[in-house]
Amino acid sequence: MNFIKKKKLRIGILGGTFDPAHLGHLTISKIAKKKFNLNIVLWIITEKNPFKKKALLSLNERFLHSKKITKKTRYIKVKFLEKKIKSKYNINLIKYIKRINPSINIYYIMGADSLINFNKWKKWKEIIKLCKIIVFDRKGFKSKAFKSKALIYMDKSQWKFIKFKKVNISSSQIRKIW
């Protein structure tokens, strides 16, 4: 990941199983890039989300599909780094990136549904010290997200809620069709 060594870099991280990746992931990545002047958006694929059942698609299928739908968007880099950093936890990924480039600005991108359980993530309080949190509205999750333990804990300067013209699709909806 040589691109991380560049000075004054602003990166977004969108983590998940991407089971499968879809237009919604692409849309929020594009909005985050534009709104926060990001140089790169990393799609960090995890082998297994601890809050979900087993993935429908294999890790390789999810990785290849993510690469395929982002191929025209050069600033999105699809990565699987769990073996390289020897961890599946976001805090360790963020620390790994910060070791490579301490001056990097990290923006962690998530949906409102993820914010609801954010306080259950490993070392979540440390994550919000190391990055800004960008929360994208998701239909049916806004009110619960605004009552989440993590959001109540966070200072207003640590997070930003983004309302946008939603793409009415989710990975779970796609899996039901398959």
Short mmCIF file of C-alpha atoms in Angstrom, two decimals:
data_model
loop_
_atom_site.label_atom_id
_atom_site.label_comp_id
_atom_site.label_asym_id
_atom_site.label_seq_id
_atom_site.Cartn_x
_atom_site.Cartn_y
_atom_site.Cartn_z
CA MET A 1 0.00 0.00 0.00
CA ASN A 2 2.62 2.50 -1.13
CA PHE A 3 -0.06 5.12 -1.86
CA ILE A 4 -0.54 5.58 1.91
CA LYS A 5 2.96 7.03 2.29
CA LYS A 6 1.93 10.19 0.41
CA LYS A 7 1.92 13.28 2.66
CA LYS A 8 -1.31 15.08 3.57
CA LEU A 9 -3.37 12.11 2.48
CA ARG A 10 -7.08 11.93 3.31
CA ILE A 11 -8.51 8.44 3.08
CA GLY A 12 -11.92 6.96 3.66
CA ILE A 13 -12.33 3.43 4.93
CA LEU A 14 -15.48 1.49 4.14
CA GLY A 15 -15.25 -1.90 5.79
CA GLY A 16 -17.56 -4.86 5.55
CA THR A 17 -18.26 -8.26 4.10
CA PHE A 18 -19.47 -6.78 0.79
CA ASP A 19 -21.71 -9.83 0.40
CA PRO A 20 -22.21 -8.69 -2.33
CA ALA A 21 -20.88 -5.21 -3.06
CA HIS A 22 -23.50 -3.02 -4.73
CA LEU A 23 -24.45 0.44 -6.01
CA GLY A 24 -25.13 1.66 -2.46
CA HIS A 25 -21.49 1.06 -1.46
CA LEU A 26 -20.35 2.82 -4.60
CA THR A 27 -22.69 5.78 -4.06
CA ILE A 28 -21.64 6.48 -0.46
CA SER A 29 -17.98 6.13 -1.46
CA LYS A 30 -18.43 8.76 -4.19
CA ILE A 31 -20.31 11.12 -1.86
CA ALA A 32 -17.70 10.73 0.91
CA LYS A 33 -14.87 11.40 -1.57
CA LYS A 34 -16.50 14.58 -2.79
CA LYS A 35 -17.79 15.94 0.56
CA PHE A 36 -14.59 15.29 2.51
CA ASN A 37 -12.07 15.80 -0.29
CA LEU A 38 -10.73 12.26 0.08
CA ASN A 39 -7.80 11.10 -2.03
CA ILE A 40 -8.66 7.42 -1.70
CA VAL A 41 -11.52 5.29 -0.43
CA LEU A 42 -10.44 1.86 0.78
CA TRP A 43 -12.98 -0.91 0.62
CA ILE A 44 -11.69 -3.26 3.30
CA ILE A 45 -13.29 -6.66 2.91
CA THR A 46 -13.55 -8.80 6.01
CA GLU A 47 -13.71 -12.56 5.91
CA LYS A 48 -16.56 -12.63 8.43
CA ASN A 49 -18.55 -9.90 10.13
CA PRO A 50 -18.90 -10.78 13.84
CA PHE A 51 -22.46 -9.37 13.85
CA LYS A 52 -23.69 -11.43 10.89
CA LYS A 53 -24.10 -15.05 9.86
CA LYS A 54 -21.75 -16.74 7.42
CA ALA A 55 -21.31 -14.89 4.13
CA LEU A 56 -23.21 -16.21 1.11
CA LEU A 57 -20.32 -15.63 -1.30
CA SER A 58 -16.75 -16.77 -0.75
CA LEU A 59 -14.12 -14.18 0.18
CA ASN A 60 -12.60 -14.49 -3.29
CA GLU A 61 -15.99 -13.99 -5.01
CA ARG A 62 -16.71 -10.91 -2.88
CA PHE A 63 -13.24 -9.50 -3.57
CA LEU A 64 -13.47 -10.04 -7.35
CA HIS A 65 -17.02 -8.64 -7.53
CA SER A 66 -15.96 -5.54 -5.55
CA LYS A 67 -13.00 -5.01 -7.90
CA LYS A 68 -15.33 -5.38 -10.89
CA ILE A 69 -17.87 -2.77 -9.79
CA THR A 70 -15.15 -0.27 -8.80
CA LYS A 71 -12.90 -0.68 -11.85
CA LYS A 72 -14.00 2.65 -13.36
CA THR A 73 -13.50 4.45 -10.06
CA ARG A 74 -9.72 4.71 -9.69
CA TYR A 75 -9.77 6.28 -6.24
CA ILE A 76 -11.48 3.21 -4.73
CA LYS A 77 -9.00 0.51 -3.72
CA VAL A 78 -10.40 -2.89 -2.76
CA LYS A 79 -8.27 -4.67 -0.15
CA PHE A 80 -8.29 -7.74 2.06
CA LEU A 81 -5.73 -7.06 4.79
CA GLU A 82 -6.61 -9.40 7.65
CA LYS A 83 -3.71 -11.76 6.94
CA LYS A 84 -1.23 -8.92 6.40
CA ILE A 85 -2.10 -7.11 9.64
CA LYS A 86 -2.85 -10.40 11.47
CA SER A 87 -6.17 -9.08 12.71
CA LYS A 88 -9.82 -8.79 11.74
CA TYR A 89 -10.43 -5.72 13.90
CA ASN A 90 -10.83 -2.18 12.54
CA ILE A 91 -8.74 -0.69 15.35
CA ASN A 92 -5.74 -2.75 14.24
CA LEU A 93 -6.28 -1.78 10.60
CA ILE A 94 -6.38 1.90 11.55
CA LYS A 95 -3.24 1.60 13.70
CA TYR A 96 -1.50 -0.23 10.83
CA ILE A 97 -2.30 2.62 8.44
CA LYS A 98 -1.25 5.24 11.01
CA ARG A 99 2.11 3.44 11.49
CA ILE A 100 2.76 3.69 7.75
CA ASN A 101 1.83 7.39 7.70
CA PRO A 102 1.18 9.14 11.05
CA SER A 103 0.04 12.34 9.28
CA ILE A 104 -2.74 10.59 7.36
CA ASN A 105 -6.33 11.73 7.99
CA ILE A 106 -8.71 8.78 8.19
CA TYR A 107 -12.47 9.00 7.71
CA TYR A 108 -14.31 5.83 8.68
CA ILE A 109 -17.45 5.43 6.54
CA MET A 110 -20.45 3.49 7.83
CA GLY A 111 -24.20 3.24 7.49
CA ALA A 112 -26.56 4.27 10.27
CA ASP A 113 -27.24 0.57 10.87
CA SER A 114 -23.57 0.03 11.78
CA LEU A 115 -23.57 2.97 14.16
CA ILE A 116 -26.21 1.20 16.27
CA ASN A 117 -23.70 -1.53 17.21
CA PHE A 118 -20.54 0.60 16.99
CA ASN A 119 -20.16 0.56 20.78
CA LYS A 120 -19.72 -3.24 20.54
CA TRP A 121 -16.71 -2.95 18.21
CA LYS A 122 -13.30 -3.73 19.66
CA LYS A 123 -11.77 -0.54 21.11
CA TRP A 124 -14.41 1.69 19.50
CA LYS A 125 -13.50 4.65 21.71
CA GLU A 126 -9.95 4.46 20.41
CA ILE A 127 -11.22 4.35 16.81
CA ILE A 128 -13.01 7.68 17.24
CA LYS A 129 -9.81 9.24 18.58
CA LEU A 130 -7.91 8.14 15.46
CA CYS A 131 -10.46 8.99 12.76
CA LYS A 132 -13.51 10.99 11.89
CA ILE A 133 -16.69 8.95 11.58
CA ILE A 134 -18.93 9.49 8.56
CA VAL A 135 -22.40 8.02 9.05
CA PHE A 136 -24.69 7.64 6.05
CA ASP A 137 -28.42 7.61 6.61
CA ARG A 138 -30.13 4.26 6.01
CA LYS A 139 -33.87 3.90 5.69
CA GLY A 140 -35.35 2.72 8.97
CA PHE A 141 -32.18 3.14 11.07
CA LYS A 142 -31.82 6.88 11.69
CA SER A 143 -33.73 7.12 14.98
CA LYS A 144 -31.99 4.09 16.54
CA ALA A 145 -28.61 5.37 15.31
CA PHE A 146 -29.21 8.76 16.93
CA LYS A 147 -29.90 6.98 20.24
CA SER A 148 -26.84 4.72 20.01
CA LYS A 149 -24.41 4.58 22.92
CA ALA A 150 -21.51 5.46 20.64
CA LEU A 151 -23.17 8.57 19.23
CA ILE A 152 -24.13 9.80 22.70
CA TYR A 153 -20.48 9.35 23.74
CA MET A 154 -18.96 11.10 20.70
CA ASP A 155 -18.26 14.79 20.51
CA LYS A 156 -19.98 16.53 17.55
CA SER A 157 -16.55 17.23 16.00
CA GLN A 158 -15.82 13.48 15.77
CA TRP A 159 -18.66 12.49 13.47
CA LYS A 160 -20.81 13.70 10.60
CA PHE A 161 -24.26 12.41 9.61
CA ILE A 162 -24.91 12.46 5.87
CA LYS A 163 -28.41 12.62 4.42
CA PHE A 164 -28.48 11.76 0.75
CA LYS A 165 -30.72 10.45 -1.97
CA LYS A 166 -30.61 6.84 -0.88
CA VAL A 167 -30.05 3.90 -3.14
CA ASN A 168 -32.84 1.59 -2.08
CA ILE A 169 -30.73 -1.57 -1.95
CA SER A 170 -28.74 -3.54 0.57
CA SER A 171 -26.59 -6.66 0.52
CA SER A 172 -29.18 -8.50 2.63
CA GLN A 173 -31.92 -7.67 0.11
CA ILE A 174 -29.74 -8.96 -2.73
CA ARG A 175 -28.97 -12.20 -0.83
CA LYS A 176 -32.73 -12.83 -0.36
CA ILE A 177 -33.22 -12.68 -4.13
CA TRP A 178 -30.38 -15.11 -4.78
#
